[in-house]
XYZ file of C-alpha atoms in Angstrom:
700
model
C 94.765 126.564 123.030
C 97.357 127.097 125.690
C 97.361 126.535 129.431
C 100.030 128.311 131.477
C 100.169 128.013 135.237
C 100.712 131.153 137.259
C 103.999 131.882 138.987
C 102.847 130.774 142.402
C 101.557 127.534 140.968
C 104.906 126.921 139.278
C 106.733 127.370 142.596
C 104.482 124.710 144.096
C 104.472 122.441 141.038
C 107.331 120.269 142.233
C 105.592 119.541 145.458
C 102.845 117.065 146.127
C 100.582 119.946 147.059
C 99.562 120.245 143.374
C 95.931 119.268 142.860
C 95.953 117.434 146.215
C 95.340 120.340 148.520
C 91.645 120.110 147.925
C 91.742 116.438 148.891
C 93.696 117.025 152.085
C 91.352 119.707 153.361
C 87.865 118.735 154.323
C 85.031 119.959 152.225
C 83.155 120.808 155.378
C 85.721 123.488 156.186
C 84.579 125.342 153.048
C 80.930 124.662 153.456
C 80.237 128.257 154.412
C 82.598 129.825 151.870
C 81.002 131.382 148.794
C 81.660 133.875 146.014
C 79.797 137.072 146.803
C 80.919 139.442 144.067
C 83.213 139.752 141.017
C 84.536 143.082 139.819
C 87.202 144.372 137.467
C 89.387 147.492 137.515
C 92.740 148.842 136.347
C 95.564 149.283 138.846
C 99.062 150.382 137.912
C 98.388 149.907 134.209
C 97.298 146.268 134.680
C 93.808 144.797 134.626
C 92.758 143.259 137.939
C 89.822 140.933 138.623
C 88.637 140.949 142.224
C 86.716 137.963 143.568
C 85.082 138.695 146.957
C 84.556 135.633 149.162
C 82.712 135.115 152.415
C 85.799 133.455 153.922
C 89.473 133.721 152.992
C 91.063 130.872 151.014
C 93.800 128.953 152.842
C 95.537 128.063 149.561
C 95.698 129.897 146.251
C 93.526 128.185 143.636
C 94.969 126.344 140.652
C 94.141 127.301 137.112
C 95.171 127.252 133.498
C 95.198 129.598 130.496
C 93.525 128.804 127.170
C 95.058 130.469 124.132
C 92.188 130.264 121.644
C 89.783 131.619 122.677
C 91.920 133.470 125.249
C 90.655 132.803 128.751
C 91.798 132.009 132.304
C 90.081 129.270 134.330
C 90.371 129.089 138.152
C 89.031 126.226 140.273
C 87.886 127.001 143.824
C 87.240 123.716 145.693
C 84.488 123.739 148.334
C 83.275 127.196 147.278
C 79.737 127.967 146.184
C 78.398 130.924 144.211
C 76.085 133.630 145.505
C 76.478 136.141 142.693
C 73.283 137.347 141.114
C 74.627 137.245 137.589
C 76.790 134.399 136.362
C 78.350 136.525 133.590
C 79.958 139.894 134.417
C 80.894 142.111 131.445
C 83.892 144.455 131.855
C 85.246 145.376 128.362
C 88.194 147.168 129.922
C 91.632 146.869 128.348
C 92.449 143.204 127.783
C 89.576 142.128 130.024
C 86.293 141.144 128.412
C 84.100 139.397 131.015
C 84.036 136.889 133.845
C 81.765 133.858 134.303
C 81.049 131.715 137.355
C 80.126 128.034 136.955
C 79.206 126.050 140.069
C 79.739 122.312 140.305
C 78.975 119.722 142.922
C 82.131 120.257 144.998
C 83.683 123.392 143.555
C 83.172 126.560 141.553
C 85.040 127.604 138.429
C 85.700 131.225 137.497
C 86.386 131.759 133.790
C 87.934 135.108 132.809
C 87.481 135.900 129.112
C 90.288 137.945 127.550
C 90.922 139.731 124.286
C 94.443 138.343 124.020
C 96.093 135.441 125.810
C 98.400 136.415 128.663
C 99.670 135.202 132.035
C 98.375 136.187 135.446
C 99.296 136.483 139.121
C 97.034 135.445 141.978
C 97.153 137.081 145.428
C 94.994 137.058 148.554
C 93.920 140.328 150.140
C 91.810 139.520 153.177
C 88.708 137.759 151.960
C 89.296 138.832 148.349
C 91.187 136.988 145.607
C 93.033 139.360 143.249
C 93.874 138.168 139.724
C 96.389 140.543 138.122
C 96.800 140.155 134.361
C 100.218 140.578 132.802
C 100.508 143.067 129.947
C 99.463 141.410 126.710
C 102.361 140.868 124.288
C 102.414 142.724 121.020
C 100.985 140.718 118.140
C 103.740 138.957 116.193
C 103.903 136.285 113.603
C 104.071 132.701 114.682
C 107.641 132.345 113.443
C 108.785 135.271 115.512
C 107.232 134.172 118.796
C 109.708 133.200 121.486
C 108.381 131.374 124.517
C 110.104 129.446 127.220
C 108.966 125.867 127.048
C 110.073 124.861 130.551
C 111.977 126.682 133.288
C 115.285 125.254 134.402
C 115.260 123.524 137.801
C 118.550 121.686 137.424
C 121.631 122.985 139.257
C 124.267 120.698 137.741
C 125.339 120.380 134.129
C 124.476 116.844 133.047
C 125.058 115.111 129.685
C 122.292 114.174 127.297
C 121.584 110.471 126.965
C 120.536 110.358 123.323
C 119.142 112.129 120.245
C 116.922 110.304 117.765
C 114.695 111.106 114.793
C 111.470 109.330 113.796
C 108.844 109.723 111.112
C 105.394 110.277 112.543
C 101.898 110.200 111.162
C 100.964 112.374 108.209
C 104.653 112.788 107.227
C 105.544 114.622 110.422
C 109.119 114.678 111.740
C 109.842 113.889 115.404
C 113.067 114.801 117.164
C 113.317 112.686 120.347
C 115.798 113.816 123.021
C 116.647 111.728 126.087
C 117.212 114.299 128.855
C 119.356 113.642 131.949
C 116.288 114.199 134.151
C 112.932 115.936 134.198
C 114.348 119.184 135.690
C 116.201 120.346 132.582
C 115.059 123.700 131.239
C 113.928 123.843 127.608
C 113.586 126.893 125.366
C 112.033 126.493 121.906
C 111.976 129.384 119.446
C 111.687 129.641 115.638
C 114.469 131.434 113.747
C 113.509 132.023 110.152
C 112.982 128.652 108.522
C 114.709 126.826 111.396
C 113.544 125.781 114.844
C 116.065 126.213 117.674
C 115.808 124.106 120.844
C 118.030 125.118 123.780
C 118.553 122.596 126.572
C 119.748 124.495 129.642
C 122.300 123.086 132.075
C 123.198 120.276 129.717
C 126.277 118.953 127.984
C 126.637 117.128 124.684
C 128.717 113.927 124.549
C 131.239 113.647 121.750
C 129.255 110.868 120.070
C 126.259 113.209 119.651
C 128.178 116.231 118.335
C 127.197 115.772 114.710
C 124.661 116.670 112.051
C 121.750 114.336 111.355
C 120.699 114.355 107.684
C 117.050 113.169 107.611
C 116.038 114.383 104.154
C 115.205 110.865 102.962
C 112.425 110.490 105.547
C 110.131 112.760 103.517
C 109.216 115.114 106.392
C 109.520 118.894 106.728
C 112.722 118.292 108.749
C 115.879 118.299 106.612
C 118.735 118.378 109.126
C 119.199 118.293 112.898
C 122.435 119.826 114.176
C 123.520 119.382 117.803
C 126.189 121.712 119.241
C 127.484 122.766 122.655
C 127.016 126.452 123.483
C 128.271 127.378 126.947
C 126.334 125.471 129.574
C 123.553 124.564 127.158
C 123.026 122.277 124.198
C 121.524 123.832 121.085
C 119.570 121.734 118.573
C 119.041 123.484 115.247
C 116.228 121.845 113.259
C 116.382 122.903 109.605
C 113.034 122.552 107.855
C 111.505 123.355 104.479
C 108.072 124.406 103.266
C 105.176 125.476 105.438
C 105.067 123.781 108.845
C 103.955 124.099 112.425
C 105.498 122.609 115.512
C 104.418 121.136 118.803
C 106.438 119.873 121.739
C 105.793 117.729 124.766
C 107.891 116.223 127.535
C 107.133 112.994 129.373
C 109.442 112.621 132.360
C 112.964 112.671 130.879
C 111.922 112.381 127.208
C 111.440 115.515 125.093
C 109.648 115.265 121.735
C 109.625 118.144 119.239
C 107.347 117.441 116.294
C 107.089 119.379 113.015
C 103.920 118.918 110.969
C 103.514 119.902 107.315
C 100.999 122.716 107.151
C 98.141 122.052 104.774
C 95.613 124.842 104.843
C 92.124 123.691 103.920
C 89.540 126.519 103.993
C 86.717 124.001 104.390
C 88.292 122.369 107.457
C 87.596 123.907 110.821
C 90.549 122.362 112.616
C 94.042 121.862 111.242
C 96.629 119.325 112.296
C 97.693 115.783 111.514
C 95.371 113.228 113.071
C 94.411 115.221 116.179
C 91.456 117.619 116.085
C 91.212 118.796 119.689
C 91.729 122.319 120.912
C 95.356 123.129 121.660
C 96.576 123.587 125.192
C 99.823 123.968 127.128
C 100.577 122.239 130.427
C 103.544 122.294 132.787
C 103.507 119.762 135.624
C 106.278 118.554 137.878
C 105.701 115.195 139.544
C 101.912 115.504 139.352
C 99.512 112.681 140.086
C 98.065 110.942 137.048
C 94.527 111.136 138.393
C 94.843 114.885 138.978
C 96.246 115.382 135.476
C 93.362 113.455 133.942
C 90.959 115.604 135.924
C 92.488 118.766 134.425
C 92.067 117.373 130.901
C 88.480 116.387 131.712
C 87.696 119.907 132.912
C 89.221 121.369 129.770
C 87.353 119.099 127.373
C 84.043 118.851 129.256
C 84.263 115.062 128.929
C 83.272 112.681 131.685
C 86.399 110.679 132.542
C 86.040 107.535 134.646
C 89.400 106.465 136.043
C 90.015 102.967 137.355
C 91.182 102.539 140.945
C 94.362 100.876 139.698
C 95.477 104.074 137.918
C 98.129 105.693 140.104
C 101.611 107.158 140.009
C 103.120 110.536 139.199
C 104.280 112.100 135.951
C 106.330 115.088 134.859
C 104.690 116.550 131.785
C 105.290 119.637 129.691
C 103.109 120.400 126.703
C 103.102 123.415 124.448
C 100.478 124.090 121.787
C 99.419 120.450 121.699
C 95.844 119.302 120.889
C 94.137 117.959 123.983
C 93.508 114.533 122.431
C 97.220 114.233 121.651
C 98.035 115.300 125.217
C 95.728 112.593 126.550
C 97.367 110.061 124.231
C 100.823 111.039 125.511
C 99.721 110.557 129.130
C 98.197 107.157 128.375
C 101.280 105.943 126.493
C 103.631 107.109 129.247
C 101.828 105.030 131.878
C 100.627 102.084 129.775
C 96.952 103.002 130.029
C 94.105 102.288 127.672
C 91.000 104.266 126.802
C 87.481 103.389 125.740
C 85.112 106.138 124.637
C 81.329 105.940 124.633
C 79.601 109.198 123.763
C 81.026 111.875 126.068
C 82.235 109.338 128.636
C 85.854 108.122 128.609
C 86.933 105.110 130.630
C 90.652 104.960 131.461
C 92.324 101.902 132.955
C 95.530 99.860 132.540
C 95.609 97.969 129.270
C 95.793 94.603 130.985
C 92.798 95.381 133.146
C 90.867 96.708 130.181
C 91.659 93.599 128.115
C 90.603 91.324 130.992
C 87.363 93.245 131.398
C 86.571 92.997 127.691
C 87.398 89.287 127.745
C 84.976 88.757 130.605
C 82.271 90.638 128.749
C 82.802 88.563 125.612
C 82.788 85.300 127.558
C 79.595 86.314 129.317
C 78.035 87.239 126.008
C 79.093 83.902 124.511
C 77.606 82.068 127.500
C 74.315 83.903 127.055
C 74.352 83.083 123.356
C 74.838 79.398 124.147
C 71.728 79.418 126.344
C 69.567 81.666 124.194
C 66.580 79.914 122.546
C 66.761 79.274 118.811
C 64.447 80.707 116.193
C 63.724 79.686 112.616
C 63.181 82.247 109.910
C 62.464 81.783 106.219
C 63.711 83.989 103.392
C 62.351 84.151 99.844
C 65.246 84.828 97.501
C 64.496 86.571 94.235
C 67.778 86.818 92.361
C 70.377 84.786 94.240
C 70.407 81.021 94.645
C 69.519 79.637 98.044
C 72.163 76.913 97.685
C 74.895 79.546 97.359
C 73.693 81.298 100.483
C 73.822 78.055 102.453
C 77.459 77.616 101.427
C 78.247 81.175 102.453
C 76.586 80.826 105.857
C 78.465 77.587 106.532
C 81.817 79.054 105.459
C 82.142 76.913 102.332
C 82.717 79.797 99.913
C 80.675 82.737 98.827
C 78.936 82.311 95.549
C 77.627 85.859 95.532
C 80.856 87.692 96.241
C 82.833 85.674 93.755
C 85.389 84.591 96.310
C 86.075 80.986 97.116
C 88.346 81.724 100.058
C 85.704 82.750 102.554
C 85.924 80.069 105.236
C 84.357 82.079 108.056
C 81.142 80.546 109.323
C 78.478 83.151 109.878
C 76.142 80.902 111.859
C 76.687 80.091 115.500
C 77.685 76.636 116.737
C 74.034 75.682 117.144
C 72.815 77.322 113.946
C 71.865 75.621 110.686
C 70.655 76.600 107.214
C 68.573 74.676 104.669
C 67.980 75.567 101.006
C 64.862 74.584 99.077
C 65.840 74.677 95.409
C 62.336 74.249 93.963
C 60.976 77.461 95.483
C 64.414 79.075 96.010
C 63.733 79.615 99.706
C 66.219 79.704 102.563
C 65.465 78.495 106.100
C 67.850 79.579 108.873
C 67.711 78.412 112.483
C 69.794 80.358 114.974
C 69.718 82.928 117.789
C 67.989 86.282 117.077
C 71.247 88.245 116.853
C 72.567 85.974 114.101
C 69.226 86.088 112.273
C 69.479 89.876 112.175
C 72.898 89.626 110.551
C 71.609 87.091 108.021
C 68.681 89.359 107.171
C 71.012 92.301 106.626
C 73.277 90.214 104.398
C 70.386 88.938 102.276
C 69.035 92.476 101.867
C 72.401 93.581 100.428
C 73.158 90.528 98.265
C 69.753 89.473 96.959
C 69.584 92.197 94.331
C 69.572 92.125 90.523
C 73.075 91.984 89.090
C 73.931 94.569 86.480
C 74.752 93.205 83.050
C 77.263 94.245 80.430
C 77.098 93.700 76.672
C 80.542 93.424 75.139
C 81.047 93.690 71.397
C 84.408 92.742 69.957
C 85.358 93.523 66.357
C 88.466 91.696 65.205
C 89.871 93.149 62.001
C 92.655 91.551 59.990
C 93.759 93.863 57.205
C 95.911 92.552 54.350
C 98.015 94.451 51.811
C 99.379 92.261 49.002
C 101.546 93.296 46.018
C 102.745 90.891 43.337
C 104.845 91.047 40.194
C 105.382 88.381 37.489
C 107.471 88.402 34.324
C 107.763 85.509 31.790
C 108.508 84.605 28.229
C 106.899 82.055 25.817
C 109.163 80.858 23.029
C 108.017 78.305 20.435
C 109.315 76.818 17.217
C 107.178 75.075 14.637
C 108.228 73.767 11.230
C 106.823 72.043 8.158
C 109.107 70.189 5.708
C 108.483 68.682 2.412
C 107.440 65.430 3.943
C 104.931 67.103 6.230
C 106.912 66.366 9.343
C 109.160 68.733 11.342
C 111.105 68.933 14.529
C 109.302 70.293 17.542
C 110.859 71.809 20.667
C 108.671 72.582 23.590
C 105.949 71.131 25.741
C 102.244 71.400 25.827
C 101.915 71.987 29.596
C 105.090 74.043 30.071
C 106.489 71.766 32.776
C 108.705 69.455 30.737
C 110.709 69.537 27.538
C 110.376 66.869 24.946
C 111.598 66.263 21.460
C 109.188 64.881 18.963
C 107.756 65.055 15.450
C 104.395 66.222 14.356
C 102.444 67.831 11.566
C 102.007 71.619 11.570
C 101.946 71.885 15.363
C 102.800 75.074 17.249
C 104.625 74.513 20.523
C 105.619 76.953 23.298
C 108.654 76.060 25.275
C 108.229 78.564 28.154
C 104.676 79.336 29.122
C 104.140 82.289 31.455
C 101.408 81.107 33.838
C 99.199 83.264 36.048
C 100.520 84.584 39.356
C 100.194 81.736 41.812
C 96.549 80.991 42.554
C 95.378 84.526 42.077
C 92.524 85.572 39.901
C 94.627 87.967 37.875
C 95.705 87.079 34.335
C 98.940 88.443 32.984
C 99.053 90.744 30.048
C 100.730 89.124 27.018
C 102.455 90.316 23.844
C 102.931 87.724 21.011
C 105.308 88.231 18.086
C 105.955 85.941 15.053
C 109.507 86.297 13.879
C 108.805 84.689 10.485
C 105.741 84.851 8.376
C 103.137 82.150 8.571
C 103.819 81.096 4.997
C 107.372 80.196 5.690
C 108.424 76.627 6.081
C 109.482 77.328 9.602
C 108.622 80.230 11.973
C 109.405 81.299 15.492
C 106.741 82.535 17.977
C 107.728 84.827 20.898
C 105.267 85.820 23.660
C 106.225 88.103 26.588
C 103.870 88.284 29.583
C 103.928 90.547 32.673
C 101.727 90.972 35.745
C 101.638 93.551 38.540
C 98.724 93.351 41.016
C 97.704 95.091 44.277
C 95.151 93.619 46.644
C 93.671 94.932 49.892
C 91.300 92.961 52.024
C 89.689 92.945 55.482
C 88.594 89.956 57.424
C 86.077 91.097 60.055
C 84.763 88.978 62.904
C 82.303 90.553 65.353
C 81.459 88.328 68.339
C 79.013 89.775 70.865
C 78.263 88.514 74.344
C 76.143 89.631 77.326
C 77.208 88.691 80.840
C 76.616 89.715 84.444
C 78.936 91.924 86.447
C 82.139 90.089 87.502
C 81.038 86.946 85.687
C 83.209 85.331 83.011
C 81.721 84.926 79.538
C 83.151 82.815 76.710
C 82.177 82.710 73.039
C 84.085 80.300 70.804
C 83.898 79.037 67.218
C 86.261 76.805 65.259
C 87.540 73.253 64.807
C 88.925 70.502 66.997
C 91.813 68.862 65.174
C 92.583 65.204 66.024
C 96.123 64.101 66.819
C 97.530 60.672 67.522
C 99.443 60.616 70.783
C 101.547 57.653 71.890
C 101.487 56.620 75.509
C 104.306 55.095 77.560
C 102.911 51.604 76.948
C 103.133 52.029 73.201
C 99.426 52.421 72.585
C 98.101 55.395 70.702
C 95.217 57.648 71.588
C 93.426 60.470 69.880
C 93.625 63.906 71.341
C 91.983 67.035 70.011
C 93.553 70.440 69.678
C 91.368 73.502 69.249
C 91.805 75.852 66.328
C 89.144 78.379 67.196
C 88.209 82.008 67.382
C 87.536 82.619 71.094
C 86.537 85.660 73.125
C 86.812 85.330 76.903
C 85.973 88.411 78.973
C 85.202 89.193 82.631
C 83.702 92.681 83.148
C 83.646 94.683 86.367
C 81.474 97.770 86.719
C 83.140 100.554 88.697
C 81.186 102.880 91.020
C 81.518 105.781 88.571
C 79.960 103.754 85.730
C 83.047 102.620 83.797
C 83.894 99.002 82.960
C 87.102 97.110 83.762
C 87.560 94.108 81.466
C 89.835 91.088 81.727
C 90.084 90.134 78.048
C 91.489 86.949 76.513
C 91.177 86.748 72.711
C 92.477 83.854 70.618
C 92.355 83.596 66.805
C 93.715 80.218 65.627
C 93.910 79.167 61.978
C 94.918 75.885 60.343
C 98.307 76.149 58.725
C 100.296 73.633 56.665
C 100.141 69.918 57.238
C 103.057 68.166 58.910
C 103.923 64.545 59.621
C 102.564 64.858 63.160
C 99.434 66.692 62.017
C 98.268 70.127 61.114
C 100.163 73.144 62.297
C 98.089 75.867 63.966
C 98.726 79.539 63.354
C 97.893 81.253 66.680
C 97.182 84.901 67.451
C 96.567 85.542 71.141
C 95.802 88.739 73.083
C 95.341 88.877 76.870
C 95.024 92.176 78.734
C 93.139 94.245 81.324
C 91.588 97.539 80.240
C 89.389 100.268 81.703
C 86.781 101.694 79.330
C 83.976 104.145 79.904
C 80.422 102.995 79.318
C 79.803 102.850 75.552
C 83.394 103.706 74.684
C 85.691 101.777 72.373
C 89.243 100.701 73.033
C 91.680 99.342 70.441
C 94.082 96.603 71.471
C 96.333 94.236 69.538
C 98.393 95.375 66.619
C 99.943 92.056 65.529
C 101.793 93.105 62.351
C 103.490 90.615 60.012
C 105.252 91.064 56.634
C 105.953 88.191 54.220
C 108.130 88.600 51.147
C 108.654 85.845 48.557
C 110.639 85.665 45.304
C 110.269 82.703 42.920
C 112.124 81.887 39.714
C 110.870 79.178 37.304
C 113.173 78.087 34.488
C 113.798 75.370 31.946
C 116.590 73.036 33.026
C 119.892 73.704 31.247
C 118.426 76.278 28.910
C 117.573 78.638 31.736
C 121.176 78.667 32.929
C 122.587 80.040 29.659
C 123.837 83.621 30.125
C 121.608 86.293 28.613
C 119.735 83.840 26.406
C 118.639 81.958 29.536
C 116.275 84.841 30.401
C 114.071 83.643 27.580
C 113.609 80.397 29.446
C 112.787 81.918 32.939
C 109.717 83.105 34.759
C 110.209 85.455 37.797
C 107.585 86.077 40.491
C 107.807 88.547 43.442
C 105.124 88.804 46.119
C 104.886 90.973 49.292
C 102.123 90.406 51.845
C 101.376 92.527 54.951
C 98.910 91.511 57.654
C 97.782 93.368 60.764
C 95.309 92.254 63.440
C 93.335 94.809 65.476
C 90.697 94.216 68.149
C 88.009 96.811 68.937
C 86.166 96.336 72.256
C 82.988 98.247 73.144
C 81.329 97.546 76.536
C 77.814 98.780 77.228
C 76.073 98.549 80.580
C 72.614 97.110 80.089
C 69.995 99.004 82.048
C 67.568 97.073 84.215
C 64.607 97.864 82.005
C 66.348 97.758 78.647
C 65.474 94.960 76.304
C 68.312 92.876 74.957
C 68.241 92.948 71.186
């Protein structure tokens, strides 16, 4: 929406006559004046609206133009309406209709147009003639050229400053400190740029530069200031789709570019402000009169404090009315309180003092108000936890222990009866209502989650063993022979015996496995010979795959920690500083610790802490513990499975067993050796599956 004052109004704008003429003249002087007829006709190619009055007006009425929908509003103070029809239809050229609205002390004539345009007001006897200017040809918004403010300055004065700020919703604000409020301003788009001409102005050398504001993340990329004749030209380079608005408060001009986001489902566009757009041009106007214009435009009831005074020079162009009101309030340090369609405006200090008085009076009434006692039967929550929450000792229901705000008043108290789980609260009625509302929201069944964890440790083992058994046995004429070898394969001995077969290098099984090696035995000499040699070659190659599966399962409430643990507590002797020893226990357990949180969309967030400890080798200080630990935070849909972990280890071992001295002989020493090679791979995976337990589902 846009409000443009007529030419006569602009000539009188710098004078104190603006909006005060109606106050200077007595209402009684217009008591007999009334609107008798409204007509429309075309004269000289222009549409003219004729308002016939019973008495001539001493001063031309003030008014404003609204851009969307296009209309002209004129206020006639002290004038009543005698027309038979409030709405007059014309449908002639740019003129649609005219409407008369009578108030308590004035009448408003609203002229509805087809396209927004300016007007000229003249008096002809007892008739008021409103001549409409020819409507401009429709053009795109980027091609429109409008004069923001007419120049009223006669001397060329330097600018006092140029600044750039980032506004709300990523908007870019170019703030210009003008020499005074009389400087003319012309704002027009040129392609993707916005050009601002400041008439009768000069640019100091310190400001003749280019401002690169790309890093601010706004539609504005660069602001270039240059001197062109007797004017200063600001070229605002922008990108993307944008729209602009401008306003001037005294000697400060603000040009704001907003990113354009078109939402077909949104009735009003714009960052933060949703009011209808308007344009205003005031020179040294009273604040109270300006607020009255905004109130008439918005149909809000504005109550202005008696302490609101002063004048303001304001120029607005295509600015939402709520933003215009905010600019006026900020310029004069005023505050606003809205209640329904009533707006109260007063200085911020006065408004704060008034609110403080109201709060103090309310606190005084609360201190004298009689107390009441009310009982509450809790079904799911514990009454003791509610007492702590009401007294500011921590909230057991919310899960926070940092809530130190006391909900009860200074005279209030709360008592919990644990046997019946009842809560008794004594306080003023207003506090009891808050307690009742809190209990209604918190005393509800808590949703539960069943979490199943499957911990899988997969092993892949491959082993290889190669050995030789060599034995010599002999029988002589005397029945006794030399023997080389050992019965158990660990030592070598020299002895004598009768017809005994000995093996010097046994090839044992692979470690502690259950696999037996394949063997091939060969007798070098026949059994009938006096002496013979036995040779046995053994070899083993084995593959083993295994899975160790642990599946703990736990059910817990929403946002409540659950722990399931199984294992051993190993004792350790610990010496103290005094020299005494004490026994301490260290856990070697399989533990699942999880805290679920149900999201509004039905998924589950889990804080998971999984530990899988196993007893390792024994040391002088005690047993070593092999630890596998996983701690994470995951988001899983209801009933879904997530895989975490992946602890992967590879162990390779090579062992050689040989007979001392004999095993070190080149080539022949291989007959006295046993080689073993083993490769082991282990991987730990954790599968987590959360399921939300329904209220009526049975836990199996």
